[in-house]
Short mmCIF file of C-alpha atoms and ligand atoms in Angstrom, two decimals:
data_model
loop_
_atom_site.label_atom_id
_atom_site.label_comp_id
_atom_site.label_asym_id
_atom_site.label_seq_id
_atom_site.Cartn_x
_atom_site.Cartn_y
_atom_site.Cartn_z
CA UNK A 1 94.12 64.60 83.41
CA UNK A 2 94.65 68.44 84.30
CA UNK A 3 90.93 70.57 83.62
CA UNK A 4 92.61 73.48 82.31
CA UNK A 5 89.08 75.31 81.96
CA UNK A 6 88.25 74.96 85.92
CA UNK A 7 91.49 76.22 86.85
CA UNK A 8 91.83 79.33 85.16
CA UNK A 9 87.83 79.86 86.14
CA UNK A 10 89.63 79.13 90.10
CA UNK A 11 92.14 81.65 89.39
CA UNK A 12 89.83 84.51 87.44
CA UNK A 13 87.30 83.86 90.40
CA UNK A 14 89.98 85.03 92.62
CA UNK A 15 90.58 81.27 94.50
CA UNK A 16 94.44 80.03 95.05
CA UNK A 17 95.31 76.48 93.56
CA UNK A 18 97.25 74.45 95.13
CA UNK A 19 100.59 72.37 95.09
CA UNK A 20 99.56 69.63 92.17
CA UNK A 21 97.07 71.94 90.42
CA UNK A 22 99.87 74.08 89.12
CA UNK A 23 102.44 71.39 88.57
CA UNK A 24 99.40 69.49 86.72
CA UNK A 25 98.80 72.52 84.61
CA UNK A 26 102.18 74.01 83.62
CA UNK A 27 103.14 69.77 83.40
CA UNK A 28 100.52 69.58 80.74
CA UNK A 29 101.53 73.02 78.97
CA UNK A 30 104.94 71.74 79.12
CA UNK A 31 103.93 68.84 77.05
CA UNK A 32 101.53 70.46 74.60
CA UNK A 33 97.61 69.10 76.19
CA UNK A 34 96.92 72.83 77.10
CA UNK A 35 97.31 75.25 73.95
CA UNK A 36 98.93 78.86 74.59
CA UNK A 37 95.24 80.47 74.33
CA UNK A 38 94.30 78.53 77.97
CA UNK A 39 97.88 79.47 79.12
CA UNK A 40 97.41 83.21 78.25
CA UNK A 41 94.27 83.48 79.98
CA UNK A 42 95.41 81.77 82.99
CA UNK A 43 98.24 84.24 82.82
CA UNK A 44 95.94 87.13 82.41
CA UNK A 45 94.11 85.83 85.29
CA UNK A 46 96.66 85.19 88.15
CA UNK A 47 98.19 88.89 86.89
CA UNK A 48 95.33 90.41 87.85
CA UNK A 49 93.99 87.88 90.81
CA UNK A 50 97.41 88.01 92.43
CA UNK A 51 99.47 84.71 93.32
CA UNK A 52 100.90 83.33 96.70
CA UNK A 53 103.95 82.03 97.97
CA UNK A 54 102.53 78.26 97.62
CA UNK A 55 101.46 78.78 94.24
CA UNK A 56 104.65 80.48 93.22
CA UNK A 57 107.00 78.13 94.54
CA UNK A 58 104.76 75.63 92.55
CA UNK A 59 105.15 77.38 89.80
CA UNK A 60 108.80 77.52 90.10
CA UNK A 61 109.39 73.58 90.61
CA UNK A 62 107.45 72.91 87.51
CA UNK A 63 109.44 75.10 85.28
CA UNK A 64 112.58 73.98 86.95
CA UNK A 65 111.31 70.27 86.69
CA UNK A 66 110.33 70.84 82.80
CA UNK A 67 114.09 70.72 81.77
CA UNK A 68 117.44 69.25 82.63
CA UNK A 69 119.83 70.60 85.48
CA UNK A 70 123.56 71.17 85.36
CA UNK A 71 124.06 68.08 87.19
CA UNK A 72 127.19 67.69 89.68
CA UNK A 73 130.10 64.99 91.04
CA UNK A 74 128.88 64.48 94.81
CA UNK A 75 132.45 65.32 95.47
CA UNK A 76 132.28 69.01 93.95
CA UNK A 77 133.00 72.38 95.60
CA UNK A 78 130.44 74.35 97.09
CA UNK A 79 128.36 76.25 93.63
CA UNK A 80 127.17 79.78 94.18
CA UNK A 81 126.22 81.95 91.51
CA UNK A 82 124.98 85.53 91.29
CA UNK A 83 122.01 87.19 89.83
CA UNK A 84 120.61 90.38 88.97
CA UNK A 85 117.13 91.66 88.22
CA UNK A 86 118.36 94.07 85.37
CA UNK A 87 119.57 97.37 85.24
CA UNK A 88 121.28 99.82 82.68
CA UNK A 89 124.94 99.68 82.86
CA UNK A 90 124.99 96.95 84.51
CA UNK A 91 128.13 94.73 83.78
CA UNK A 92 128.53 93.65 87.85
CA UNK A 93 128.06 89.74 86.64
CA UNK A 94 131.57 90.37 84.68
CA UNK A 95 133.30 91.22 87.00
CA UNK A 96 132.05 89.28 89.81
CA UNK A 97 131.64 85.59 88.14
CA UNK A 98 135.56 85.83 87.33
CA UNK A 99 136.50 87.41 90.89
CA UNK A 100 134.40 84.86 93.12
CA UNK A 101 135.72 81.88 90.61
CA UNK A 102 139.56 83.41 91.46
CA UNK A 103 138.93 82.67 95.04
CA UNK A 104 137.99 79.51 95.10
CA UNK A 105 133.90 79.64 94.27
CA UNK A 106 132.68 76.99 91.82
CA UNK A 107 129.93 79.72 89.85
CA UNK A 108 127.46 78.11 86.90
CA UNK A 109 126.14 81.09 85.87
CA UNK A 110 122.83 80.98 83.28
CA UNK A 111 122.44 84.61 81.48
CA UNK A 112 119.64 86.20 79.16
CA UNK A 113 119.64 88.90 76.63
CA UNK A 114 119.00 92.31 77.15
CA UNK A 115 115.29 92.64 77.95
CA UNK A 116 113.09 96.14 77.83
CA UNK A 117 115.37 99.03 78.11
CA UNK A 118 118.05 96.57 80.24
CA UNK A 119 121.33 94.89 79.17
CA UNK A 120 121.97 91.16 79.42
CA UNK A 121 125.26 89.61 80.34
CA UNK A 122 124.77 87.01 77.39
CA UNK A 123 124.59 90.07 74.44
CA UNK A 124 127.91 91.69 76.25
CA UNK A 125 129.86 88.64 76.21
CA UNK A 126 128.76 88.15 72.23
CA UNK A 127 130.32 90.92 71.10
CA UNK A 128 133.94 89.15 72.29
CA UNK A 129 134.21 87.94 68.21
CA UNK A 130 133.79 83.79 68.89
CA UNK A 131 132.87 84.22 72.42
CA UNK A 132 130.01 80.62 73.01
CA UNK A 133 127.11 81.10 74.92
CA UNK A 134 125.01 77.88 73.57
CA UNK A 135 127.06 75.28 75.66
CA UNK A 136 124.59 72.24 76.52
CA UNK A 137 124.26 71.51 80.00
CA UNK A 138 127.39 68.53 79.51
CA UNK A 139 129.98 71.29 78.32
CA UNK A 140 129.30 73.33 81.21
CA UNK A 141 129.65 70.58 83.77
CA UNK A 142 133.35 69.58 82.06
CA UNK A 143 133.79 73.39 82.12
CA UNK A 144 133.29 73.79 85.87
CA UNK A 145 135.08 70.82 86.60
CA UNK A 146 138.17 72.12 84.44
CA UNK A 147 138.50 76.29 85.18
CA UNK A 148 135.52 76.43 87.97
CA UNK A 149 133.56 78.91 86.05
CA UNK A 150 131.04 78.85 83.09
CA UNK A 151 128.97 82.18 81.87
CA UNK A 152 126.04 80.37 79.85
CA UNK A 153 123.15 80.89 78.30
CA UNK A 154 119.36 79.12 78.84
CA UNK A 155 119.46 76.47 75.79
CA UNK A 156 116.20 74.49 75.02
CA UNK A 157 117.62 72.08 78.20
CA UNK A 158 117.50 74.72 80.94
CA UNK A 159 113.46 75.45 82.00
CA UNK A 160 111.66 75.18 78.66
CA UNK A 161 108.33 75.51 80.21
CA UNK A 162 109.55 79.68 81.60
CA UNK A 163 111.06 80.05 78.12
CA UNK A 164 107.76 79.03 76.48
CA UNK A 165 105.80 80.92 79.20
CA UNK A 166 107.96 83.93 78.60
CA UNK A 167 106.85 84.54 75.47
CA UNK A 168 103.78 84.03 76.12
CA UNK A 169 103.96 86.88 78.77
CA UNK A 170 105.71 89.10 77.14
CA UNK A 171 102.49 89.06 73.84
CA UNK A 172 99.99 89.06 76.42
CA UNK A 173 101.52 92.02 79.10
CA UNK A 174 101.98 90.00 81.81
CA UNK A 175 105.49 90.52 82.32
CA UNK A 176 105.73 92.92 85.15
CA UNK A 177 104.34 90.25 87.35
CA UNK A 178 106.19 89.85 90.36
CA UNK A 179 105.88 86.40 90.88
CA UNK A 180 106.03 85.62 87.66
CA UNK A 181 109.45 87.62 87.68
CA UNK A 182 110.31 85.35 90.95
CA UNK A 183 109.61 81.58 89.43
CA UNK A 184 111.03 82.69 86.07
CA UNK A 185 114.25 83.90 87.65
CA UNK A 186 114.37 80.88 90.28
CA UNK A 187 113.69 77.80 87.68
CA UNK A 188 117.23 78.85 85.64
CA UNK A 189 119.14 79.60 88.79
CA UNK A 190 117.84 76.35 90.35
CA UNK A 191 118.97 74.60 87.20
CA UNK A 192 122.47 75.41 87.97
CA UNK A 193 122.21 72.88 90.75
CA UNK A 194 124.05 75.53 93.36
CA UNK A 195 124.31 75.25 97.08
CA UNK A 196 123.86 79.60 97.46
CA UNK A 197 122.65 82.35 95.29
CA UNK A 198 123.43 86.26 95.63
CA UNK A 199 120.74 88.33 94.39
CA UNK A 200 121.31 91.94 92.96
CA UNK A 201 117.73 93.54 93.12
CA UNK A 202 117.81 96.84 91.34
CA UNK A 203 115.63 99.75 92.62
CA UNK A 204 114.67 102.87 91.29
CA UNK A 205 113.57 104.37 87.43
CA UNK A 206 116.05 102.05 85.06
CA UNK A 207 115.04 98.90 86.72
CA UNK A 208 112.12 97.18 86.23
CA UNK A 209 111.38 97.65 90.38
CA UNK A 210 110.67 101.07 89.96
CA UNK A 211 109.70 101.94 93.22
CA UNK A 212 111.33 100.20 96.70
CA UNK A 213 108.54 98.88 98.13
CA UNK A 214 108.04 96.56 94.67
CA UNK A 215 112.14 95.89 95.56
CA UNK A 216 111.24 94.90 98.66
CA UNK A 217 108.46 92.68 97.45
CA UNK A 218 110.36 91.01 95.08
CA UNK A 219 113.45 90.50 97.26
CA UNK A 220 111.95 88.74 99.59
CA UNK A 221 109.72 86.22 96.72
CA UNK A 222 113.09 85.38 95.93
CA UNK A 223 114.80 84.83 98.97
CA UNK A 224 111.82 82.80 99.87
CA UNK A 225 112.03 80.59 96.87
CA UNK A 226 115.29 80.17 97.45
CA UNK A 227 115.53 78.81 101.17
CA UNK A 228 112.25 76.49 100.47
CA UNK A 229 114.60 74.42 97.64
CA UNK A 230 117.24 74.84 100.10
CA UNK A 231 119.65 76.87 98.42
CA UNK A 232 120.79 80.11 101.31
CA UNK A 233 119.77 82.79 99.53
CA UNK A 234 120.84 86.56 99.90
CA UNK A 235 119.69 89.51 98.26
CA UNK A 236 121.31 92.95 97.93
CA UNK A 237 118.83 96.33 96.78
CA UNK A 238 120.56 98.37 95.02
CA UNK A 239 119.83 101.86 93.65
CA UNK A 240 119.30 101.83 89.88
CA UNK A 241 118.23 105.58 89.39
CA UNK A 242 121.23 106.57 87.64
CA UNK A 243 123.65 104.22 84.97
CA UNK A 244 126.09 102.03 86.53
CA UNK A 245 129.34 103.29 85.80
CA UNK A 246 130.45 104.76 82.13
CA UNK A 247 129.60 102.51 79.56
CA UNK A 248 125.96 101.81 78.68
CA UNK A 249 126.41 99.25 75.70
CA UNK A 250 127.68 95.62 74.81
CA UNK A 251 131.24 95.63 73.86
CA UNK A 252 131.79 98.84 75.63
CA UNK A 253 130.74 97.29 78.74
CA UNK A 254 132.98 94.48 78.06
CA UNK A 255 135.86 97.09 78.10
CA UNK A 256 134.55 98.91 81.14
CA UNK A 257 134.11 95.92 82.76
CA UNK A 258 138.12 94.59 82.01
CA UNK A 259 138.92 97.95 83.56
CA UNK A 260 137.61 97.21 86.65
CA UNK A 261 138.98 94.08 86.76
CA UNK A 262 142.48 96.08 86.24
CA UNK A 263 141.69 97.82 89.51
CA UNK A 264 140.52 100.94 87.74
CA UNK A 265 136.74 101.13 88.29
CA UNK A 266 134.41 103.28 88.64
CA UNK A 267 133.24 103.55 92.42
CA UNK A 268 129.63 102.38 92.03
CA UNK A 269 130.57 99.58 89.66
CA UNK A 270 133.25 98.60 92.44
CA UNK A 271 130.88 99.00 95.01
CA UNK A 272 128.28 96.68 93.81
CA UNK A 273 130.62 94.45 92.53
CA UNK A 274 133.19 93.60 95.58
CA UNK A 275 129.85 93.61 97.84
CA UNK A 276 128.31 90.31 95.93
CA UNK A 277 131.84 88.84 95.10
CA UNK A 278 132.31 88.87 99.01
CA UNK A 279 128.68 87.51 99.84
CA UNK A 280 129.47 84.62 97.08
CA UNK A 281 132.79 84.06 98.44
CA UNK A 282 131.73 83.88 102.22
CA UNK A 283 128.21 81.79 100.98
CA UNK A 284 130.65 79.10 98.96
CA UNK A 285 133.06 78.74 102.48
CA UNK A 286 136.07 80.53 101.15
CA UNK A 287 135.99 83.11 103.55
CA UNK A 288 134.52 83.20 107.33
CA UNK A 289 132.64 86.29 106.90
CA UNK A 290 131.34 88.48 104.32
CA UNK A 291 133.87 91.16 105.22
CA UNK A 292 136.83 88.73 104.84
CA UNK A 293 135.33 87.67 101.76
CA UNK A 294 135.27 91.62 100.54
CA UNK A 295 139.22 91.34 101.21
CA UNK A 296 139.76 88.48 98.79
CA UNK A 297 137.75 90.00 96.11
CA UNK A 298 139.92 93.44 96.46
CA UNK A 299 142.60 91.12 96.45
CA UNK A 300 141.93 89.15 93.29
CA UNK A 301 141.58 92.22 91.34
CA UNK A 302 144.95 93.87 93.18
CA UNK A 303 146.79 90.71 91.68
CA UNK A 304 145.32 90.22 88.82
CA UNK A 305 144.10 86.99 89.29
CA UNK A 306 140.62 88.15 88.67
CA UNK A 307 141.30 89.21 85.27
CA UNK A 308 143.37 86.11 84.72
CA UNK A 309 140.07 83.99 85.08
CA UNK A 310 138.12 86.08 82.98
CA UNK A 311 140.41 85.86 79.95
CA UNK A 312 140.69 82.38 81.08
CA UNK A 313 136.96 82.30 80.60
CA UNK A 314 136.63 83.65 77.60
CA UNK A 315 139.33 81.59 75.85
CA UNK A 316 137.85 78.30 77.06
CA UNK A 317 134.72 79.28 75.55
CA UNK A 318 136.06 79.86 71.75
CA UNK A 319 136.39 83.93 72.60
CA UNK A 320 139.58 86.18 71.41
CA UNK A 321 140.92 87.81 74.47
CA UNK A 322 143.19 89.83 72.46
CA UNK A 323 140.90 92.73 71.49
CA UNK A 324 140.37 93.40 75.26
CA UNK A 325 143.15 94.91 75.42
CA UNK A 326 143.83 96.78 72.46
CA UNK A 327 140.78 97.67 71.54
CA UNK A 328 139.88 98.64 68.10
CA UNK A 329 139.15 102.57 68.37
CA UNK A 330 135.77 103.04 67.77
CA UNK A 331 134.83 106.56 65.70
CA UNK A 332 131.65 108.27 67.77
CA UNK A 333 128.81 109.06 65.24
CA UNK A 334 128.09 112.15 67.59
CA UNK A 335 129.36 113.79 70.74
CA UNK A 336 126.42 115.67 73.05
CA UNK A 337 127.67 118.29 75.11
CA UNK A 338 126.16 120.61 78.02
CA UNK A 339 124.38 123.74 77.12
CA UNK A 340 125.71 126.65 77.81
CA UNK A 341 123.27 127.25 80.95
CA UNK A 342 125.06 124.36 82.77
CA UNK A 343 127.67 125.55 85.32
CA UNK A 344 128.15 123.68 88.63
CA UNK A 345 127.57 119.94 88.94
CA UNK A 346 125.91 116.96 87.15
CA UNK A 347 123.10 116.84 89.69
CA UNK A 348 121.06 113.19 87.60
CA UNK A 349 121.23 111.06 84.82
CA UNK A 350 117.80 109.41 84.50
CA UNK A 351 119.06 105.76 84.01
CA UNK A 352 115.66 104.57 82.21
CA UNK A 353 116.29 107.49 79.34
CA UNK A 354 119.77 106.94 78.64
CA UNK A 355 118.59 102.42 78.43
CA UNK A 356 115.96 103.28 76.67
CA UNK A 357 117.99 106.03 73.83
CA UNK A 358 120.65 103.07 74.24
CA UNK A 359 118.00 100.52 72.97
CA UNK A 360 117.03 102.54 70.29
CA UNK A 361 120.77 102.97 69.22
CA UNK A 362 120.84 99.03 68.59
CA UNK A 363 121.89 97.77 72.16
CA UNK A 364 118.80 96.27 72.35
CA UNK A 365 116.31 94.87 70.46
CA UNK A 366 113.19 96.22 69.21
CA UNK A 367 111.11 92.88 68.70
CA UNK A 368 112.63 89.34 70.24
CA UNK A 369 114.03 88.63 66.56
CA UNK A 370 115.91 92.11 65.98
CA UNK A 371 120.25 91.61 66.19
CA UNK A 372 122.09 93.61 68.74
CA UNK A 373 124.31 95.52 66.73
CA UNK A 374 127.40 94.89 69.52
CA UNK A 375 129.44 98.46 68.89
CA UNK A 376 127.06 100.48 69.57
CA UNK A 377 126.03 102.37 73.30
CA UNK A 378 126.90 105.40 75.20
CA UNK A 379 129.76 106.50 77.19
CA UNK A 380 128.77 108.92 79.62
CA UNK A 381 132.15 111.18 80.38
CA UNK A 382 130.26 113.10 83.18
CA UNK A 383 128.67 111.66 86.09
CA UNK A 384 126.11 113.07 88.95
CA UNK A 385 128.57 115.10 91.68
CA UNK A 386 131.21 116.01 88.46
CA UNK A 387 131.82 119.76 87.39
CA UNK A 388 130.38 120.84 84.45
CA UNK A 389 130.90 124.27 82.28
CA UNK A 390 128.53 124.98 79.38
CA UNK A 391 129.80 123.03 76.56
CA UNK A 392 131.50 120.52 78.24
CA UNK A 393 131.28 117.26 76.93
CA UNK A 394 128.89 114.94 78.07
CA UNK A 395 128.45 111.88 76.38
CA UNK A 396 129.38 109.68 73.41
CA UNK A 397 127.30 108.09 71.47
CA UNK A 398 127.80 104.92 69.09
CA UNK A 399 125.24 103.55 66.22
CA UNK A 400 124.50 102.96 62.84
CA UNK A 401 121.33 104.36 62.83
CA UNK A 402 122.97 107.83 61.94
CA UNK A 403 119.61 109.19 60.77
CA UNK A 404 118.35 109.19 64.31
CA UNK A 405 121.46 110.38 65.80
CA UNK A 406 119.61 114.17 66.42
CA UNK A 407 116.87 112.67 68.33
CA UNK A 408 119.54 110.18 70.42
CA UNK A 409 121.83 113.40 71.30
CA UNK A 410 118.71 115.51 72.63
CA UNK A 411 117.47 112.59 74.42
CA UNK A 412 121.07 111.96 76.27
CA UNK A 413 121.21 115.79 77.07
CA UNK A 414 117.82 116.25 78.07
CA UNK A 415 118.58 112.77 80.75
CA UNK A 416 121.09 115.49 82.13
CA UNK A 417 120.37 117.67 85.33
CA UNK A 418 122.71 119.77 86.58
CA UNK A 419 122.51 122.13 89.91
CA UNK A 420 124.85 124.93 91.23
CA UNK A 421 125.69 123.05 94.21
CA UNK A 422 127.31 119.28 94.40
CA UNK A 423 124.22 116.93 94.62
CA UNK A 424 123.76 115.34 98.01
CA UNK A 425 125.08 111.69 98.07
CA UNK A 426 123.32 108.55 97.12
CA UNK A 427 124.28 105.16 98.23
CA UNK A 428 124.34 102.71 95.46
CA UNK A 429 123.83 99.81 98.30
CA UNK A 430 120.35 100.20 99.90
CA UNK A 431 119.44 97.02 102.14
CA UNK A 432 120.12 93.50 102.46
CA UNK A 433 117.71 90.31 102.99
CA UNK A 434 118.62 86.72 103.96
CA UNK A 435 116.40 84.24 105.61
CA UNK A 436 116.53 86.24 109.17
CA UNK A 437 115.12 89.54 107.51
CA UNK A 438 116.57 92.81 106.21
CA UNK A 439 119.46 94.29 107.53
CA UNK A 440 118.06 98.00 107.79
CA UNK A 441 115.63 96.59 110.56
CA UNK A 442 118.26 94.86 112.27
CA UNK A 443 120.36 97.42 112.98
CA UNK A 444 117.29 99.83 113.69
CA UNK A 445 116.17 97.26 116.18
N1 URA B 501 114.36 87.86 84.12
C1 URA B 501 113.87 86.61 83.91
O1 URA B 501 114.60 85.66 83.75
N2 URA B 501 112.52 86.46 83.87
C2 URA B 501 111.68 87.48 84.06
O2 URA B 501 110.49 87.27 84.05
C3 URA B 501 112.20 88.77 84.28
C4 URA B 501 113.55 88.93 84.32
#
C-alpha cells in the first residue's frame, strides 16, 4: 500500500524516489487511493524540488502502463511516428505523416489540441467537416494495417493517468515542467507501440522552450526516454521565433498545408518538413541514409503521391476531401496593413504575439471547455526578408469576435518589425540529437 504522505514529504524535502515509489504512487492515483489534493502537492513539490532521469522515466512507464497500447501483428512494418513540442504555425505533422506513410513508413500518430498560445494537429484536422479523431485503439490498428497511416487523437485508452495528471497541472501551474513535459509527451508516443520516433523541439519566443538551453534540456529528456524503452529516438531544434509559414489558424492551415503537399510551400514549412519526413523514412528502413530519405520525401510530393495519402487519410477517417481543393472563400473581417513609416524589409514577426492574437481570435481556447471556432486565424502576406512600402498589406485576419477586431489588427501590426536593410538570415534548423550526442558538437569536434 503506497504512503502517499511520506512521499511527497521525500520529494518537498528535496530527496529522489525511486523506481517502484513512483509507479506505486501514480499506480494508486491511477486507480483513485490517492485524491488529486495529494497529487497536486506532490506536483507542486517535484516542480520546485526538480526530478531526475530515474524518476522521470518512472514516471513515464506508469502513465504509459495506466492505459492500453496500439498493439501490433509481429509481422508488421517498421512504426515511426513524429512529434512536435508545439509551435505557432505549425502544420509540419500534415505534411509529414502523409509523406513518410507514401514511402513506405507505417506512422500511428496520437495528436492533442491546441494548448497555450500553440496549435494542435487534432483541432486542424477537425475543421475537415466529418474528419474522426476519436478512433479507439482497434480502429487504428485495422487502419494501419489497411492505408499504413492513422492521425488520432488520445481517447480515455491511450495514458489516462497523463490525461488526469494534465489537468491537474495545468490548475495547479505546473505545466512548464520539463520533465513533466518529457513523460507526458513519451507515455502517448510509447502507446503507439513504434520501433523510432522523430522529435521536432521548437526553440525560441512562440514555443513553450523559450530559450535554447531549456531546448537543449528537453531534447535530450526525450531522447533519453526514448532509447531506455528502446525506441531510436532523434530530435531536431528548430527555431520557433517567427510563424511557420503563412497560415496561423485551423482550416487555414489545413489549406496551407495541402499546398505544400502540391509542391508549393513555403521554404521554412518545406524545410522542417522534408528534414523529419527523411529522418522517419531512413529510421523505418526505407531509405539507407537520412539524405536518401530527404530524396523520397521531395519525391512523394513531386508525384503527388504524398497528397494522394493524405486525402486518402482523410477519407478513411469519415473526412470530405473535396473542400481542399476548392475551398469555400472565406470574407476577412479586417485587413492590417504597414504604416506609412515602413519602407525596406519585414525585419520580425514575434511568433508568440501573432499565437497568442490568434488564440484570442477563436483558434484556441480560452478555458479547456471553450470550441475552436475552425475558420478563424491569420494569414500573414508578408514575411521577415520581404519588401514592404507604407501601406502595404500585411496580414489577414479571420473571427467572429468582430468587436475585438481593433485590438487583434494593432496587435498583428505592432508583432511587425521592419528595417531599411534585408534582415540577416536565420536558419529554421538549429541542431540535432540522437543517442551519440548533438550534431553541432560533432562537427565542431
Ligand atoms: N504536450 C504534451 O502532451 N504534454 C505536455 O505536458 C506538454 C505538451
Amino acid at each position: 500500500m503506497v504512503n502517499a504522505i511520506r512521499l511527497i514529504t521525500s520529494k518537498r524535502d528535496g530527496l529522489a524516489l525511486d523506481r517502484e515509489e513512483i509507479v506505486g504512487l501514480i499506480d494508486a492515483y491511477t486507480c483513485g487511493v490517492v485524491p488529486d489534493y495529494q497529487m497536486s502537492a506532490f506536483l507542486m513539490a517535484a516542480y520546485l524540488r526538480g526530478m531526475n532521469e530515474t524518476e522521470t522515466a518512472a514516471l513515464t512507464e506508469s502513465m504509459l502502463n495506466s492505459g492500453a497500447t496500439m498493439g501490433r501483428q509481429i509481422d508488421s512494418k517498421s512504426r515511426v511516428d513524429k512529434h512536435s513540442t508545439g509551435g505557432v504555425g505549425d502544420k509540419v505533422s500534415l505534411i509529414v505523416a502523409p509523406t513518410a506513410a507514401a514511402c513506405g513508413v507505417c506512422v500511428p500518430m496520437i495528436t492533442g489540441r491546441g494548448l497555450g498560445h500553440t496549435g494542435g494537429t487534432q483541432d486542424k484536422l477537425s475543421a475537415i467537416p466529418g474528419f474522426r479523431t476519436d478512433l479507439t485503439t482497434a480502429d487504428c490498428g485495422s487502419q494501419l494495417d489497411r492505408i499504413g497511416v492513422v492521425i488520432t487523437a488520445q481517447t480515455d485508452e491511450i495514458a489516462p493517468a497523463d490525461r488526469r495528471m494534465y489537468a491537474l497541472r495545468d490548475v495547479t501551474v505546473t505545466v512548464d515542467f520539463i520533465p513533466f513535459i518529457a513523460a507526458s509527451i513519451m507515455s502517448k508516443k510509447l502507446a503507439e507501440d513504434i520501433d523510432g520516433l522523430v522529435l521536432d523541439v521548437k526553440a525560441g519566443r512562440g514555443a513553450f522552450m523559450a530559450t535554447e538551453d531549456d531546448a537543449r534540456q528537453l531534447a535530450k529528456m526525450l531522447v533519453s526516454i526514448g532509447e531506455r524503452f528502446g525506441t531510436r529516438t532523434i530530435a531536431w531544434m528548430t527555431r520557433m521565433d517567427v510563424p511557420l509559414g503563412r497560415a496561423v489558424g485551423n482550416w487555414i492551415e489545413v489549406v496551407e498545408s495541402v499546398r505544400c503537399l502540391q509542391g508549393d510551400g513555403e521554404s521554412d514549412v518545406m524545410e522542417v518538413s522534408i528534414r523529419l519526413a527523411g529522418e522517419m523514412i531512413h529510421l523505418a528502413g526505407c531509405a539507407t541514409s537520412a539524405a536518401q530519405g530527404r530524396k523520397m520525401a521531395q519525391c512523394a510530393i513531386n508525384s503527388g503521391t504524398a497528397l494522394q495519402k493524405f486525402v486518402e487519410i482523410v477519407e478513411t477517417q469519415g473526412g470530405d476531401a473535396r473542400p481542399l481543393f476548392q475551398p469555400p472563400k472565406m470574407q476577412a473581417a479586417a485587413e492590417v496593413y504597414a504604416p506609412a513609416s515602413a519602407q525596406g524589409y519585414v525585419s520580425d514577426i514575434d511568433a508568440l504575439v501573432v499565437g497568442l492574437t490568434a488564440c484570442q481570435m477563436g483558434v484556441g481556447r480560452r478555458v479547456k471547455e471553450d470550441e475552436v471556432d475552425p475558420m478563424s486565424g491569420i494569414i500573414l502576406h508578408k514575411k521577415p526578408g520581404e519588401p514592404v512600402t507604407g501601406g502595404c498589406l500585411l496580414a489577414s485576419l479571420y473571427t467572429q469576435h468582430e468587436r475585438q477586431v481593433r485590438r487583434f489588427v494593432a496587435a498583428i501590426r505592432n508583432s511587425y518589425s521592419f528595417s531599411a536593410s534585408p534582415p540577416p538570415w536565420q536558419p529554421v534548423i538549429m541542431d540535432r540529437l540522437d543517442r551519440s550526442g548533438w550534431l553541432s558538437s560533432r562537427i565542431a569536434s
